[in-house]
Amino acid sequence: MNYHWNWHIFAQQVQGGSETYADWLAAGLGWTLACALCAWLIALALGTLAGALRTTGNRVLAGAGATWVELFRNVPLLVQMFLWFFVVPELLPRELSLWVKQDMPAKEFVTATLCLGLFTSARIAEQVRAGIQALPRGQREAALALGLTTLQCYSHILLPRALRIIIAPLTSEFMNTFKNSSVAFAIGLMELTFQARQMQEDSEQGIETYLAVTLLYFLCAIIANRAMALIEARTRVPGTPG
Amino acid sequence: MISICGVSKWYGPTRVLDDCSTEVAKGDVVVVCGPSGSGKSTLIKCVNGLEAVQRGEVIVDGVVVTAPKTDLNRLRARVGMVFQHFELFPHLSVADNLTLGQIKVLGRSRDEAIARGLKMLDRVGLAAHRDKFPAQLSGGQQQRVAIARALSMDPVCMLFDEPTSALDPEMISEVLDVMVALAEEGMTMMCVTHEMGFARRVADRVIFMDQGRIVEDCAKESFFGAPRSERAQQFLAKILQH
């Protein structure tokens, strides 16, 4: 292999600028973290809601939850990014459409985060539904028999139990959110993958660039994994196998 | 106190309750027995509206349970219920199991709820276990906590749905002792159970059900002396021969 290795490339200045390539990757990592964490919060909130709705036994609510899930899990994430970025703004009322296209601050970030959050929420919804359905039916009856409302039954009994049950698949989903955020480069969010492509073209040191980016994604996923393991340990119910 | 009037219920084409009528006067203990699938549990769950009925009327302490406008949560807060599989909330400590309903439904302060809950816990002989979690207790202890949880709400009557069916033989008596004491204090109780010793000791009346119908509804003396129906005679002969 006739490749000129240069591990010092990260400390070197970019062409025609004062910052280093490491600065580029650091900025990219920042957007990746911001996008993934915000998307995760959206996904957790909406996914829990949609998943819970599917278990209420009310046909309209269950139908709404099911529609939500099918809408966001049957279209590739990359296509969803393009839909939110290029199509949805065109469908908005004229004033709003103009504002979104021209004046909305951090347009790529907002679009990518919303898209990733909604996409992930559909997957979380299915896990939450499975978790609730895994609980004995008597738990709901016992909560209702005490006089708790359906909302209180979900918030105090069913969801705290279901979320503990599904923490393993939720951990994978949290890690996926970091990895899936790389798709946002396609609509121009200057996240890690976007910066890597830019650095590769600018420095012509593609191998070092992508090895570094691989390592950074790997670290993100591992840290996400460890964080969830910590939560799992902290929320473990005494007397149950851990 | 409890009045069940011409109640019928169908699951699809299957009739699970067939024109059931009975009364439980204040302070009375009524035992409901019968073969499995005879509708005992369904009938008792109609009393606090956990099961809806298609025909007939259920009235508890002057409140028409079956009326669409009835605030079921308010009614259920006044009707204690104990389940076959205990249905304690496993992610909550014993103390939290006892106080959740009091705080969220009755609006009691935390201190007040704890005081009331601990009094009931002491009554079932488990005061030392307040900080444990359900999984750390035996089945008999869990069921006693479940009784204490129901009593903490100061119910006007208590429903028991096969409270000893899931217990080992030696734990059955510790639960029955609590129920006998409750009956002797004058609590209005409706108990689905096959514990005929319990029925003999504290029941005022015995109801025998078969195929969704109330076949026998009489004072315990005449039930154990000479049940009128052949079906009840067969049933008694089977469960009393051992």
Short mmCIF file of C-alpha atoms in Angstrom, two decimals:
data_model
loop_
_atom_site.label_atom_id
_atom_site.label_comp_id
_atom_site.label_asym_id
_atom_site.label_seq_id
_atom_site.Cartn_x
_atom_site.Cartn_y
_atom_site.Cartn_z
CA MET A 1 0.00 0.00 0.00
CA ASN A 2 1.47 3.26 -1.10
CA TYR A 3 -0.15 5.56 1.44
CA HIS A 4 1.51 8.44 3.17
CA TRP A 5 0.52 8.13 6.82
CA ASN A 6 0.38 11.36 8.76
CA TRP A 7 -1.03 11.17 12.28
CA HIS A 8 -0.05 14.77 12.90
CA ILE A 9 -2.69 15.90 10.46
CA PHE A 10 -5.19 16.61 13.23
CA ALA A 11 -2.96 19.31 14.70
CA GLN A 12 -2.41 20.96 11.34
CA GLN A 13 -4.30 24.00 10.14
CA VAL A 14 -6.96 23.57 7.51
CA GLN A 15 -6.35 25.04 4.07
CA GLY A 16 -7.07 28.75 4.03
CA GLY A 17 -8.13 28.91 7.68
CA SER A 18 -6.75 29.35 11.15
CA GLU A 19 -8.43 26.37 12.87
CA THR A 20 -7.00 22.84 12.93
CA TYR A 21 -8.61 19.66 11.61
CA ALA A 22 -9.10 18.60 15.22
CA ASP A 23 -11.21 21.75 15.68
CA TRP A 24 -13.39 20.64 12.78
CA LEU A 25 -13.94 17.20 14.26
CA ALA A 26 -14.59 18.67 17.71
CA ALA A 27 -17.24 20.98 16.29
CA GLY A 28 -18.74 18.04 14.42
CA LEU A 29 -18.80 15.96 17.59
CA GLY A 30 -20.60 18.80 19.36
CA TRP A 31 -23.41 18.86 16.77
CA THR A 32 -23.61 15.05 16.83
CA LEU A 33 -24.04 15.03 20.61
CA ALA A 34 -26.55 17.89 20.57
CA CYS A 35 -28.60 16.31 17.78
CA ALA A 36 -28.58 12.81 19.26
CA LEU A 37 -29.39 13.89 22.84
CA CYS A 38 -32.21 16.24 21.83
CA ALA A 39 -33.61 13.62 19.44
CA TRP A 40 -33.48 11.08 22.27
CA LEU A 41 -35.56 13.29 24.55
CA ILE A 42 -38.16 13.79 21.81
CA ALA A 43 -38.16 10.06 21.04
CA LEU A 44 -38.51 9.02 24.67
CA ALA A 45 -41.42 11.38 25.34
CA LEU A 46 -43.37 10.73 22.15
CA GLY A 47 -42.48 7.04 21.97
CA THR A 48 -43.68 6.44 25.52
CA LEU A 49 -46.90 8.28 24.75
CA ALA A 50 -47.56 6.43 21.48
CA GLY A 51 -46.67 3.05 22.99
CA ALA A 52 -48.90 3.63 26.01
CA LEU A 53 -51.81 4.76 23.82
CA ARG A 54 -51.71 1.43 21.99
CA THR A 55 -52.37 -0.42 25.25
CA THR A 56 -55.29 1.68 26.54
CA GLY A 57 -57.96 -0.56 25.07
CA ASN A 58 -59.62 2.53 23.57
CA ARG A 59 -59.94 1.96 19.84
CA VAL A 60 -59.40 5.58 18.80
CA LEU A 61 -56.34 6.09 21.04
CA ALA A 62 -54.85 2.71 20.09
CA GLY A 63 -55.40 3.52 16.42
CA ALA A 64 -53.65 6.86 16.83
CA GLY A 65 -50.67 5.15 18.44
CA ALA A 66 -50.53 2.49 15.73
CA THR A 67 -50.71 5.09 12.95
CA TRP A 68 -47.87 7.01 14.55
CA VAL A 69 -45.67 3.93 14.65
CA GLU A 70 -46.36 2.85 11.06
CA LEU A 71 -45.82 6.37 9.76
CA PHE A 72 -42.30 6.66 11.11
CA ARG A 73 -40.92 3.17 10.94
CA ASN A 74 -41.80 2.20 7.37
CA VAL A 75 -39.76 4.86 5.58
CA PRO A 76 -35.93 4.86 5.51
CA LEU A 77 -34.37 7.42 7.84
CA LEU A 78 -32.44 9.05 5.00
CA VAL A 79 -35.64 9.56 2.99
CA GLN A 80 -37.35 10.95 6.09
CA MET A 81 -34.51 13.50 6.42
CA PHE A 82 -35.11 14.66 2.85
CA LEU A 83 -38.86 14.74 3.37
CA TRP A 84 -38.56 16.99 6.43
CA PHE A 85 -35.95 19.17 4.79
CA PHE A 86 -37.28 19.57 1.24
CA VAL A 87 -40.94 18.55 1.23
CA VAL A 88 -42.54 19.51 4.57
CA PRO A 89 -41.57 23.22 4.35
CA GLU A 90 -43.34 23.41 0.99
CA LEU A 91 -46.55 22.07 2.51
CA LEU A 92 -46.72 24.71 5.24
CA PRO A 93 -48.83 27.90 4.95
CA ARG A 94 -47.03 30.48 2.82
CA GLU A 95 -45.73 32.78 5.59
CA LEU A 96 -44.53 29.93 7.73
CA SER A 97 -43.03 28.19 4.72
CA LEU A 98 -40.97 31.25 3.86
CA TRP A 99 -39.80 31.65 7.43
CA VAL A 100 -38.75 28.00 7.71
CA LYS A 101 -36.86 28.14 4.43
CA GLN A 102 -35.15 31.50 4.93
CA ASP A 103 -35.08 32.64 8.54
CA MET A 104 -35.42 29.65 10.89
CA PRO A 105 -32.29 29.57 13.06
CA ALA A 106 -30.17 26.39 12.94
CA LYS A 107 -32.46 25.03 10.25
CA GLU A 108 -30.44 21.87 9.57
CA PHE A 109 -30.10 21.11 13.27
CA VAL A 110 -33.80 21.58 14.05
CA THR A 111 -34.87 19.52 11.05
CA ALA A 112 -32.43 16.68 11.67
CA THR A 113 -33.19 16.49 15.39
CA LEU A 114 -36.95 16.49 14.85
CA CYS A 115 -36.65 13.84 12.13
CA LEU A 116 -34.37 11.57 14.14
CA GLY A 117 -36.53 12.03 17.25
CA LEU A 118 -39.73 11.06 15.45
CA PHE A 119 -38.08 8.12 13.67
CA THR A 120 -36.72 6.79 16.96
CA SER A 121 -40.01 7.42 18.78
CA ALA A 122 -41.74 4.83 16.59
CA ARG A 123 -39.20 2.21 17.64
CA ILE A 124 -39.46 3.16 21.32
CA ALA A 125 -43.25 3.05 21.08
CA GLU A 126 -43.14 -0.60 20.08
CA GLN A 127 -40.81 -1.42 22.96
CA VAL A 128 -42.98 0.43 25.47
CA ARG A 129 -46.07 -1.37 24.17
CA ALA A 130 -44.33 -4.74 24.53
CA GLY A 131 -43.20 -3.81 28.05
CA ILE A 132 -46.70 -2.84 29.18
CA GLN A 133 -48.23 -5.94 27.60
CA ALA A 134 -45.70 -8.10 29.44
CA LEU A 135 -47.14 -6.96 32.79
CA PRO A 136 -49.79 -9.10 34.48
CA ARG A 137 -53.29 -7.78 33.80
CA GLY A 138 -53.95 -7.67 37.52
CA GLN A 139 -51.56 -4.74 37.96
CA ARG A 140 -53.85 -2.44 36.02
CA GLU A 141 -56.87 -3.80 37.90
CA ALA A 142 -55.18 -3.33 41.27
CA ALA A 143 -54.28 0.27 40.42
CA LEU A 144 -57.80 1.05 39.21
CA ALA A 145 -59.34 -0.73 42.22
CA LEU A 146 -57.50 1.72 44.49
CA GLY A 147 -59.28 4.54 42.67
CA LEU A 148 -56.33 5.72 40.59
CA THR A 149 -57.25 7.29 37.25
CA THR A 150 -56.02 5.69 34.03
CA LEU A 151 -53.37 8.41 33.75
CA GLN A 152 -52.17 7.80 37.33
CA CYS A 153 -52.21 4.06 36.69
CA TYR A 154 -49.86 4.55 33.73
CA SER A 155 -47.58 7.11 35.34
CA HIS A 156 -47.19 5.43 38.74
CA ILE A 157 -47.54 1.72 37.97
CA LEU A 158 -47.49 0.56 34.36
CA LEU A 159 -44.82 2.81 32.84
CA PRO A 160 -42.29 2.61 35.71
CA ARG A 161 -42.53 -1.18 35.49
CA ALA A 162 -42.56 -1.41 31.68
CA LEU A 163 -39.56 0.90 31.29
CA ARG A 164 -37.54 -1.28 33.66
CA ILE A 165 -38.44 -4.34 31.61
CA ILE A 166 -37.37 -2.79 28.30
CA ILE A 167 -34.18 -1.11 29.48
CA ALA A 168 -32.01 -3.50 27.43
CA PRO A 169 -33.61 -2.70 24.05
CA LEU A 170 -33.83 0.97 25.11
CA THR A 171 -30.07 0.95 25.62
CA SER A 172 -29.55 -0.26 22.05
CA GLU A 173 -31.94 2.42 20.85
CA PHE A 174 -30.04 5.14 22.72
CA MET A 175 -26.79 3.98 21.09
CA ASN A 176 -28.53 3.87 17.71
CA THR A 177 -29.54 7.48 18.09
CA PHE A 178 -25.89 8.59 18.12
CA LYS A 179 -25.04 6.40 15.16
CA ASN A 180 -28.15 7.30 13.16
CA SER A 181 -27.46 11.03 13.62
CA SER A 182 -24.73 10.58 10.99
CA VAL A 183 -27.46 10.54 8.35
CA ALA A 184 -28.04 14.24 9.07
CA PHE A 185 -24.93 15.11 7.03
CA ALA A 186 -27.11 14.58 3.94
CA ILE A 187 -29.16 17.70 4.70
CA GLY A 188 -26.08 19.70 5.61
CA LEU A 189 -25.90 19.49 9.40
CA MET A 190 -22.20 19.98 10.16
CA GLU A 191 -22.03 16.99 12.46
CA LEU A 192 -19.20 14.49 12.77
CA THR A 193 -19.71 12.65 9.47
CA PHE A 194 -20.09 15.93 7.58
CA GLN A 195 -16.86 17.25 9.07
CA ALA A 196 -15.09 13.98 8.32
CA ARG A 197 -15.96 14.21 4.64
CA GLN A 198 -14.81 17.80 4.58
CA MET A 199 -11.55 16.93 6.30
CA GLN A 200 -10.92 14.03 3.97
CA GLU A 201 -11.30 16.22 0.92
CA ASP A 202 -9.32 19.07 2.40
CA SER A 203 -6.42 17.06 3.84
CA GLU A 204 -6.43 14.00 1.59
CA GLN A 205 -5.75 11.91 4.69
CA GLY A 206 -8.90 9.79 4.46
CA ILE A 207 -7.73 6.84 6.52
CA GLU A 208 -6.67 8.83 9.57
CA THR A 209 -9.83 10.89 9.30
CA TYR A 210 -12.24 7.98 9.24
CA LEU A 211 -10.34 6.00 11.87
CA ALA A 212 -10.61 9.00 14.19
CA VAL A 213 -14.31 9.43 13.43
CA THR A 214 -14.92 5.72 13.93
CA LEU A 215 -13.26 5.95 17.32
CA LEU A 216 -15.37 8.98 18.27
CA TYR A 217 -18.66 7.27 17.32
CA PHE A 218 -17.51 4.16 19.14
CA LEU A 219 -16.83 6.19 22.29
CA CYS A 220 -20.23 7.90 22.07
CA ALA A 221 -21.99 4.56 21.83
CA ILE A 222 -19.96 3.02 24.65
CA ILE A 223 -20.59 5.99 26.93
CA ALA A 224 -24.30 5.83 26.11
CA ASN A 225 -24.25 2.14 26.93
CA ARG A 226 -22.49 2.70 30.27
CA ALA A 227 -24.86 5.53 31.18
CA MET A 228 -27.85 3.27 30.60
CA ALA A 229 -26.21 0.47 32.60
CA LEU A 230 -25.83 2.92 35.47
CA ILE A 231 -29.51 3.87 35.23
CA GLU A 232 -30.45 0.20 35.11
CA ALA A 233 -28.49 -0.49 38.28
CA ARG A 234 -29.89 2.57 40.07
CA THR A 235 -33.50 1.70 39.25
CA ARG A 236 -33.27 -2.00 39.97
CA VAL A 237 -36.03 -3.12 42.34
CA PRO A 238 -34.69 -4.72 45.54
CA GLY A 239 -35.37 -8.44 45.74
CA THR A 240 -35.44 -8.96 41.98
CA PRO A 241 -32.64 -10.61 39.98
CA GLY A 242 -30.29 -8.00 38.53
CA MET B 1 -74.52 -2.14 51.17
CA ILE B 2 -74.03 -4.08 47.92
CA SER B 3 -76.98 -4.77 45.69
CA ILE B 4 -76.67 -6.78 42.48
CA CYS B 5 -79.82 -6.77 40.43
CA GLY B 6 -80.45 -8.88 37.31
CA VAL B 7 -76.87 -8.61 36.07
CA SER B 8 -75.91 -10.26 32.78
CA LYS B 9 -72.64 -10.08 30.89
CA TRP B 10 -71.41 -11.49 27.60
CA TYR B 11 -67.93 -11.94 26.14
CA GLY B 12 -68.89 -11.98 22.48
CA PRO B 13 -71.51 -14.72 22.15
CA THR B 14 -70.55 -16.35 25.48
CA ARG B 15 -72.77 -15.46 28.40
CA VAL B 16 -70.54 -15.30 31.49
CA LEU B 17 -73.11 -13.86 33.90
CA ASP B 18 -76.74 -14.87 33.60
CA ASP B 19 -79.31 -12.73 35.40
CA CYS B 20 -77.47 -12.62 38.75
CA SER B 21 -79.13 -10.97 41.72
CA THR B 22 -78.07 -10.82 45.36
CA GLU B 23 -77.65 -8.45 48.29
CA VAL B 24 -74.94 -7.98 50.87
CA ALA B 25 -76.15 -6.11 53.92
CA LYS B 26 -73.88 -3.85 55.96
CA GLY B 27 -71.67 -5.93 58.22
CA ASP B 28 -72.47 -9.15 56.39
CA VAL B 29 -69.89 -11.62 55.16
CA VAL B 30 -70.92 -13.40 51.98
CA VAL B 31 -68.84 -16.22 50.52
CA VAL B 32 -69.10 -16.90 46.79
CA CYS B 33 -68.04 -20.35 45.64
CA GLY B 34 -68.45 -22.58 42.63
CA PRO B 35 -66.44 -24.47 39.99
CA SER B 36 -63.85 -22.61 37.93
CA GLY B 37 -65.35 -20.69 35.04
CA SER B 38 -68.64 -20.26 36.87
CA GLY B 39 -68.35 -16.45 36.86
CA LYS B 40 -67.44 -15.83 40.52
CA SER B 41 -64.51 -13.51 39.80
CA THR B 42 -66.42 -11.73 37.07
CA LEU B 43 -69.33 -11.13 39.42
CA ILE B 44 -67.17 -9.70 42.20
CA LYS B 45 -65.35 -7.44 39.71
CA CYS B 46 -68.70 -6.01 38.63
CA VAL B 47 -69.13 -4.66 42.15
CA ASN B 48 -66.34 -2.06 41.73
CA GLY B 49 -66.79 -1.67 37.99
CA LEU B 50 -63.60 -3.47 36.94
CA GLU B 51 -65.90 -5.49 34.70
CA ALA B 52 -68.66 -3.71 32.82
CA VAL B 53 -72.06 -5.38 32.60
CA GLN B 54 -74.41 -5.30 29.64
CA ARG B 55 -77.64 -5.71 31.57
CA GLY B 56 -78.76 -5.18 35.15
CA GLU B 57 -77.73 -2.85 37.92
CA VAL B 58 -75.08 -2.85 40.66
CA ILE B 59 -75.47 -0.45 43.58
CA VAL B 60 -72.80 0.00 46.26
CA ASP B 61 -73.54 2.19 49.30
CA GLY B 62 -76.15 4.11 47.33
CA VAL B 63 -73.93 4.63 44.25
CA VAL B 64 -75.13 3.07 41.00
CA VAL B 65 -71.93 1.46 39.72
CA THR B 66 -73.45 0.58 36.37
CA ALA B 67 -74.67 4.11 35.57
CA PRO B 68 -72.53 5.67 32.83
CA LYS B 69 -72.16 8.95 34.72
CA THR B 70 -70.83 7.41 37.93
CA ASP B 71 -67.35 8.54 38.94
CA LEU B 72 -65.86 5.05 39.15
CA ASN B 73 -62.55 6.24 40.60
CA ARG B 74 -64.35 7.79 43.54
CA LEU B 75 -66.40 4.67 44.10
CA ARG B 76 -63.40 2.34 43.85
CA ALA B 77 -61.54 4.40 46.44
CA ARG B 78 -64.25 3.34 48.92
CA VAL B 79 -64.32 -0.34 47.95
CA GLY B 80 -61.27 -2.38 48.99
CA MET B 81 -60.18 -5.22 46.76
CA VAL B 82 -57.77 -8.11 47.30
CA PHE B 83 -56.62 -10.22 44.36
CA GLN B 84 -55.63 -13.85 43.87
CA HIS B 85 -52.09 -12.89 42.84
CA PHE B 86 -51.73 -10.11 45.45
CA GLU B 87 -50.91 -7.46 42.81
CA LEU B 88 -48.71 -5.40 45.05
CA PHE B 89 -46.71 -2.91 42.99
CA PRO B 90 -43.29 -4.58 42.93
CA HIS B 91 -41.31 -1.42 42.13
CA LEU B 92 -42.65 0.33 45.26
CA SER B 93 -41.68 -0.38 48.85
CA VAL B 94 -44.29 -1.76 51.23
CA ALA B 95 -44.77 1.73 52.68
CA ASP B 96 -45.24 3.25 49.23
CA ASN B 97 -47.71 0.52 48.27
CA LEU B 98 -49.72 1.46 51.35
CA THR B 99 -49.65 5.21 50.77
CA LEU B 100 -49.95 5.62 46.97
CA GLY B 101 -53.74 5.43 46.85
CA GLN B 102 -54.20 7.46 50.02
CA ILE B 103 -52.06 10.30 48.67
CA LYS B 104 -53.09 10.28 45.00
CA VAL B 105 -56.76 9.40 45.40
CA LEU B 106 -57.82 10.50 48.88
CA GLY B 107 -55.51 13.52 48.90
CA ARG B 108 -54.03 12.71 52.30
CA SER B 109 -50.70 14.20 53.28
CA ARG B 110 -47.70 11.92 53.23
CA ASP B 111 -47.44 11.86 57.03
CA GLU B 112 -51.11 11.10 57.44
CA ALA B 113 -50.93 8.34 54.83
CA ILE B 114 -47.86 6.80 56.43
CA ALA B 115 -49.49 6.83 59.85
CA ARG B 116 -52.65 5.18 58.55
CA GLY B 117 -50.71 2.70 56.41
CA LEU B 118 -48.42 1.65 59.25
CA LYS B 119 -51.38 1.16 61.56
CA MET B 120 -52.90 -1.25 59.03
CA LEU B 121 -49.53 -2.92 58.46
CA ASP B 122 -49.22 -3.46 62.19
CA ARG B 123 -52.69 -4.91 62.22
CA VAL B 124 -51.71 -7.62 59.73
CA GLY B 125 -48.58 -8.25 61.80
CA LEU B 126 -45.99 -6.90 59.38
CA ALA B 127 -44.94 -3.54 60.85
CA ALA B 128 -41.29 -4.58 60.74
CA HIS B 129 -41.39 -4.95 56.96
CA ARG B 130 -42.34 -1.39 55.98
CA ASP B 131 -39.16 -0.68 54.05
CA LYS B 132 -38.99 -3.99 52.20
CA PHE B 133 -40.08 -4.55 48.63
CA PRO B 134 -42.78 -7.07 47.66
CA ALA B 135 -40.27 -9.48 46.11
CA GLN B 136 -38.57 -9.74 49.51
CA LEU B 137 -41.74 -11.07 51.19
CA SER B 138 -43.36 -14.50 51.17
CA GLY B 139 -46.67 -14.99 49.37
CA GLY B 140 -48.62 -14.93 52.60
CA GLN B 141 -46.89 -11.74 53.71
CA GLN B 142 -47.56 -10.12 50.34
CA GLN B 143 -51.23 -10.93 50.58
CA ARG B 144 -51.40 -9.48 54.10
CA VAL B 145 -49.75 -6.30 52.82
CA ALA B 146 -52.33 -6.24 50.02
CA ILE B 147 -55.10 -6.43 52.63
CA ALA B 148 -53.44 -3.64 54.61
CA ARG B 149 -53.20 -1.57 51.41
CA ALA B 150 -56.94 -1.94 50.84
CA LEU B 151 -57.77 -1.17 54.49
CA SER B 152 -55.59 1.96 54.45
CA MET B 153 -58.18 3.53 52.16
CA ASP B 154 -60.85 3.15 54.88
CA PRO B 155 -63.19 1.19 52.63
CA VAL B 156 -66.90 0.77 53.31
CA CYS B 157 -66.69 -2.83 52.13
CA MET B 158 -64.07 -5.33 51.01
CA LEU B 159 -63.97 -7.64 48.00
CA PHE B 160 -61.74 -10.72 48.06
CA ASP B 161 -61.08 -12.57 44.80
CA GLU B 162 -59.69 -16.01 45.72
CA PRO B 163 -57.22 -14.48 48.19
CA THR B 164 -55.64 -17.79 49.21
CA SER B 165 -55.67 -19.73 45.93
CA ALA B 166 -52.09 -18.83 45.02
CA LEU B 167 -50.67 -19.59 48.47
CA ASP B 168 -48.83 -22.56 49.94
CA PRO B 169 -50.95 -24.43 52.49
CA GLU B 170 -49.08 -23.10 55.51
CA MET B 171 -49.48 -19.49 54.38
CA ILE B 172 -53.21 -19.81 53.86
CA SER B 173 -54.01 -19.67 57.55
CA GLU B 174 -52.05 -16.46 58.19
CA VAL B 175 -54.18 -14.74 55.54
CA LEU B 176 -57.43 -16.32 56.72
CA ASP B 177 -56.68 -15.21 60.31
CA VAL B 178 -56.56 -11.62 59.13
CA MET B 179 -59.81 -12.05 57.19
CA VAL B 180 -61.57 -13.68 60.14
CA ALA B 181 -60.54 -10.83 62.43
CA LEU B 182 -61.83 -8.35 59.87
CA ALA B 183 -65.15 -10.19 59.60
CA GLU B 184 -65.53 -10.30 63.36
CA GLU B 185 -65.04 -6.55 63.54
CA GLY B 186 -68.07 -6.11 61.33
CA MET B 187 -66.51 -5.34 57.95
CA THR B 188 -68.87 -5.91 55.04
CA MET B 189 -67.15 -8.56 52.93
CA MET B 190 -67.77 -10.39 49.68
CA CYS B 191 -65.30 -13.25 49.30
CA VAL B 192 -64.75 -15.55 46.37
CA THR B 193 -63.08 -18.50 48.06
CA HIS B 194 -63.07 -22.26 48.36
CA GLU B 195 -62.00 -22.12 52.00
CA MET B 196 -65.09 -23.78 53.44
CA GLY B 197 -63.62 -23.66 56.94
CA PHE B 198 -63.56 -19.88 56.62
CA ALA B 199 -67.10 -19.88 55.27
CA ARG B 200 -68.31 -22.03 58.16
CA ARG B 201 -66.64 -19.81 60.70
CA VAL B 202 -67.55 -16.28 59.63
CA ALA B 203 -69.89 -16.27 56.65
CA ASP B 204 -73.45 -15.13 57.08
CA ARG B 205 -74.46 -16.37 53.64
CA VAL B 206 -73.03 -18.58 50.94
CA ILE B 207 -73.61 -18.05 47.23
CA PHE B 208 -72.99 -20.96 44.89
CA MET B 209 -72.48 -20.20 41.20
CA ASP B 210 -72.43 -22.45 38.17
CA GLN B 211 -72.25 -21.49 34.48
CA GLY B 212 -72.74 -17.81 35.18
CA ARG B 213 -75.84 -18.30 37.32
CA ILE B 214 -76.39 -17.93 41.04
CA VAL B 215 -77.66 -21.42 41.78
CA GLU B 216 -77.76 -21.18 45.54
CA ASP B 217 -77.95 -18.12 47.80
CA CYS B 218 -78.74 -19.01 51.39
CA ALA B 219 -77.66 -18.79 55.02
CA LYS B 220 -74.53 -20.80 55.69
CA GLU B 221 -76.35 -23.21 58.01
CA SER B 222 -78.70 -24.34 55.31
CA PHE B 223 -75.89 -24.39 52.68
CA PHE B 224 -73.72 -26.72 54.69
CA GLY B 225 -76.70 -28.56 56.14
CA ALA B 226 -78.60 -29.41 53.00
CA PRO B 227 -77.98 -27.44 49.82
CA ARG B 228 -81.06 -27.54 47.69
CA SER B 229 -79.47 -27.88 44.28
CA GLU B 230 -77.90 -31.09 43.10
CA ARG B 231 -75.01 -29.17 41.52
CA ALA B 232 -74.07 -27.61 44.87
CA GLN B 233 -74.27 -30.98 46.57
CA GLN B 234 -71.89 -32.49 44.03
CA PHE B 235 -69.53 -29.54 44.40
CA LEU B 236 -69.49 -29.73 48.19
CA ALA B 237 -69.00 -33.50 48.11
CA LYS B 238 -65.96 -33.01 45.89
CA ILE B 239 -64.24 -30.24 47.81
CA LEU B 240 -65.05 -31.52 51.29
CA GLN B 241 -64.03 -35.15 50.80
CA HIS B 242 -60.33 -34.57 51.45
#
